[in-house]
CSV table of C-alpha atoms and ligand atoms in Angstrom, one decimal:
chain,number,residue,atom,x,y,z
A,1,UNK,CA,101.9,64.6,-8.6
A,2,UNK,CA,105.3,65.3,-7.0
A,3,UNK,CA,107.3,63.1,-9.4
A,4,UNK,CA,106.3,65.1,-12.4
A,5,UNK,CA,109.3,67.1,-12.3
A,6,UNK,CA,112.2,64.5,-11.7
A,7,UNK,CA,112.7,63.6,-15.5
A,8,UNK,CA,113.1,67.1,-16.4
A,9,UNK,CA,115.3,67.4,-13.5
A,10,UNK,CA,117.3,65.0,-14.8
A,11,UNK,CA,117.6,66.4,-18.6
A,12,UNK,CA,118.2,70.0,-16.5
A,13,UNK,CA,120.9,68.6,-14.8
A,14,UNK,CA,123.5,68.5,-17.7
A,15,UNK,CA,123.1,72.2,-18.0
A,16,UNK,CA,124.6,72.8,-14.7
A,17,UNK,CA,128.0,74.0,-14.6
A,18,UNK,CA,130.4,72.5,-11.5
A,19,UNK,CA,133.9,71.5,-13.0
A,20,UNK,CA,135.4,72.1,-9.5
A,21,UNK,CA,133.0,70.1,-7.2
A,22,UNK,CA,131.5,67.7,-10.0
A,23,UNK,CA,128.8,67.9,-8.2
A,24,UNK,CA,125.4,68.8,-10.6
A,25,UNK,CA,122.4,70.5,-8.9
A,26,UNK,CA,118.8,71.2,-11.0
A,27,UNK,CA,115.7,72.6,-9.6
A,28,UNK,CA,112.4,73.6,-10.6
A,29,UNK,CA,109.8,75.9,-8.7
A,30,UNK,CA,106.4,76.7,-9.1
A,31,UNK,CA,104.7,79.4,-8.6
A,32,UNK,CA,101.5,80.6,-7.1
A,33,UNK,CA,100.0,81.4,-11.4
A,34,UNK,CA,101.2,77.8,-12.6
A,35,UNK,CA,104.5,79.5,-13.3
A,36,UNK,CA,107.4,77.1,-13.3
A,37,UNK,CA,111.4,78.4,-13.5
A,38,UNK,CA,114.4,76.0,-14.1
A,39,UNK,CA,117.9,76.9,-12.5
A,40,UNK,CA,121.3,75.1,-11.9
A,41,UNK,CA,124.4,75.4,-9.8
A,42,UNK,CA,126.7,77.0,-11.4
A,43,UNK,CA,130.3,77.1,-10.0
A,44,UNK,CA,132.9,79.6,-10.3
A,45,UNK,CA,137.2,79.5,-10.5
A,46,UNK,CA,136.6,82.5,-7.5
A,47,UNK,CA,134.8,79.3,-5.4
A,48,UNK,CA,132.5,82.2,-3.3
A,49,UNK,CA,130.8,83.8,-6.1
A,50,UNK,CA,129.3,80.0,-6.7
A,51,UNK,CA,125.4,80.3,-7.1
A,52,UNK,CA,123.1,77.1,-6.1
A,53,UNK,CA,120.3,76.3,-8.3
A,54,UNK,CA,118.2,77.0,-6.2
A,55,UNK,CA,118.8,80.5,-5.5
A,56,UNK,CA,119.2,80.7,-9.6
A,57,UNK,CA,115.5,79.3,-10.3
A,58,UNK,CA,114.3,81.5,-8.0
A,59,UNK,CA,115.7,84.7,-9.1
A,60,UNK,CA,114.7,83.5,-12.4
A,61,UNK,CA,111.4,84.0,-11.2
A,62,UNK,CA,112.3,87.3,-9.8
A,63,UNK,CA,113.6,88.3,-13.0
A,64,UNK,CA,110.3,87.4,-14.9
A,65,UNK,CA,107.9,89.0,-12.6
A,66,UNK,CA,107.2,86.5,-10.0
A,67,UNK,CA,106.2,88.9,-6.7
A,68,UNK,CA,107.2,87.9,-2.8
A,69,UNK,CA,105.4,85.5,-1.5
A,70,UNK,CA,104.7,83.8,-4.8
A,71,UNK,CA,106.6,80.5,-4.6
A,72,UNK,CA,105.3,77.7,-3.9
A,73,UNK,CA,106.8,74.7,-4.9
A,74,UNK,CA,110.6,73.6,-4.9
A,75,UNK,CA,111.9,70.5,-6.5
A,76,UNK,CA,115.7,69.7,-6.4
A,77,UNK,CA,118.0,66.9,-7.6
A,78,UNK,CA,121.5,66.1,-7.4
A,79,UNK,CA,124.5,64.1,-9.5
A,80,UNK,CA,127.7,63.5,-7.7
A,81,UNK,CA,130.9,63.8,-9.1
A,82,UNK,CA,130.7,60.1,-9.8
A,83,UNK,CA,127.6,60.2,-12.1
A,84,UNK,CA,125.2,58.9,-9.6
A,85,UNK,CA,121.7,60.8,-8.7
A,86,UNK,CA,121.1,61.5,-5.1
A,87,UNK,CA,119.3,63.3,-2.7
A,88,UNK,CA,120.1,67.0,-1.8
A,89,UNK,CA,118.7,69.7,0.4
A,90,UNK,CA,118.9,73.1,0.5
A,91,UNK,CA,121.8,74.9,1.3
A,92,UNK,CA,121.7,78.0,4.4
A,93,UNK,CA,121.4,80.6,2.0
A,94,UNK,CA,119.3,79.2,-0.6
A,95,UNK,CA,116.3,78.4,2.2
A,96,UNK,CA,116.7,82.0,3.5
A,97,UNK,CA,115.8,83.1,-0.2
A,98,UNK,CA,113.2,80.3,-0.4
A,99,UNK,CA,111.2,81.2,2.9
A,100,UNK,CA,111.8,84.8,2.0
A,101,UNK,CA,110.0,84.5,-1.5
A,102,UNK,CA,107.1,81.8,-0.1
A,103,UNK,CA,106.4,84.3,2.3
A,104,UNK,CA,107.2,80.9,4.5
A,105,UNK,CA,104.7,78.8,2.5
A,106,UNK,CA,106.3,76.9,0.0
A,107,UNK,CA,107.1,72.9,0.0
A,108,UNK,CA,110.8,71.1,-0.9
A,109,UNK,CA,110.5,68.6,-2.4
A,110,UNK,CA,113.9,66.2,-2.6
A,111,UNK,CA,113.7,63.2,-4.6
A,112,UNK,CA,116.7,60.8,-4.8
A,113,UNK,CA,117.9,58.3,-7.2
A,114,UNK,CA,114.7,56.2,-7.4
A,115,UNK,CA,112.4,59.4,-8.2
A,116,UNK,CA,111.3,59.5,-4.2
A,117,UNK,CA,110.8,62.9,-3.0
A,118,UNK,CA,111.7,63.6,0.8
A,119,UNK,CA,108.4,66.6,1.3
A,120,UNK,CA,109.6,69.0,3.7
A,121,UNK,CA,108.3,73.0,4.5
A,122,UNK,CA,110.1,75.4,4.5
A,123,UNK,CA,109.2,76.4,7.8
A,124,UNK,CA,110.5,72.8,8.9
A,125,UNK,CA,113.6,73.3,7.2
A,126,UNK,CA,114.3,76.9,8.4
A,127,UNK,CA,112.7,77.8,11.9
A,128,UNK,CA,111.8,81.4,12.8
A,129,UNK,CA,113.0,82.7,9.8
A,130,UNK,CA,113.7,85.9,9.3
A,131,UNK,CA,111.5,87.5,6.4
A,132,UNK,CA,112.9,91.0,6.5
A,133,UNK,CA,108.7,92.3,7.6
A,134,UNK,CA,110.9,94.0,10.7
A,135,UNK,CA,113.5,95.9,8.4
B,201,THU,N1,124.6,73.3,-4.4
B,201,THU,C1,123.4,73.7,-4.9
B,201,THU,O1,123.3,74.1,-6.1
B,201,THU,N2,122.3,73.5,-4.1
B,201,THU,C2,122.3,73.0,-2.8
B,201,THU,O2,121.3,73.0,-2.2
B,201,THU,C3,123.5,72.5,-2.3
B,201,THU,C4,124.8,72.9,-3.0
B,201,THU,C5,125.8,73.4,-5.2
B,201,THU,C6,126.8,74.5,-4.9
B,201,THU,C7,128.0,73.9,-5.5
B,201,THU,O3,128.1,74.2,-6.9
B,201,THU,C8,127.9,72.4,-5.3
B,201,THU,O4,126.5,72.2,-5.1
B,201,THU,C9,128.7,71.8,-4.2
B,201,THU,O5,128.4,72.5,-3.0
């Protein structure tokens, strides 16, 4: 079940834009409707204003309707600057945005080069977050 997305992660992968780290993130999330949004890195000459691809699949989602609380899953591969697939996590930032929109519910899954996922929570990978309920 978990390995459906990694071909299409790979295929994904060549839309991402990183000519300053080389390195090529793609990731897929599902939603709590069967929903599913793509989104890449994409890199920027002002390095800051650099957006993961996981933060971009996910406001993809915002953008088409998808509500707080809605995500569910989160698949993510990586290329390095030398061609090879590999394992990433989630950045800071991008699990903030991921607990945020899961409610705290949704699973990462990592795979590396062999189409292995690494299954984590959220929750796992971000502790007491903070899901803006106290603002
Ligand atoms: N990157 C992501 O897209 N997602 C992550 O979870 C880690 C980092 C991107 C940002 C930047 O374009 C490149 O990887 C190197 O940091």
């Amino acid at each position: 079940m978990s390995k459906q997305y990694y071909q299409a992660l790979i295929e994904l992968l060549d839309q991402s834009y990183a000519p300053y780290s080389g390195f090529n993130v793609a990731s897929i999330i599902e939603c709590e409707n069967g929903e599913v949004f793509k989104g890449v890195n994409v890199e920027s000459a002002a390095y800051p204003t650099t957006i993961c691809a996981e933060r971009n699949a996910i406001h993809n989602a915002v953008t088409h309707g998808i509500k707080k609380g809605e995500v569910q899953a989160v698949y993510i591969l990586a290329r390095n600057d030398k061609g090879q697939l590999i394992r990433a996590f989630p950045c800071g930032s991008c699990r903030q945005v991921i607990a945020e929109q899961s409610s705290n519910n949704a699973t990462v899954y990592c795979y590396d080069e062999h189409g292995e996922v690494a299954e984590h929570s959220i929750s796992e990978l971000l502790p007491h977050a903070f899901l803006g309920d106290e603002l």
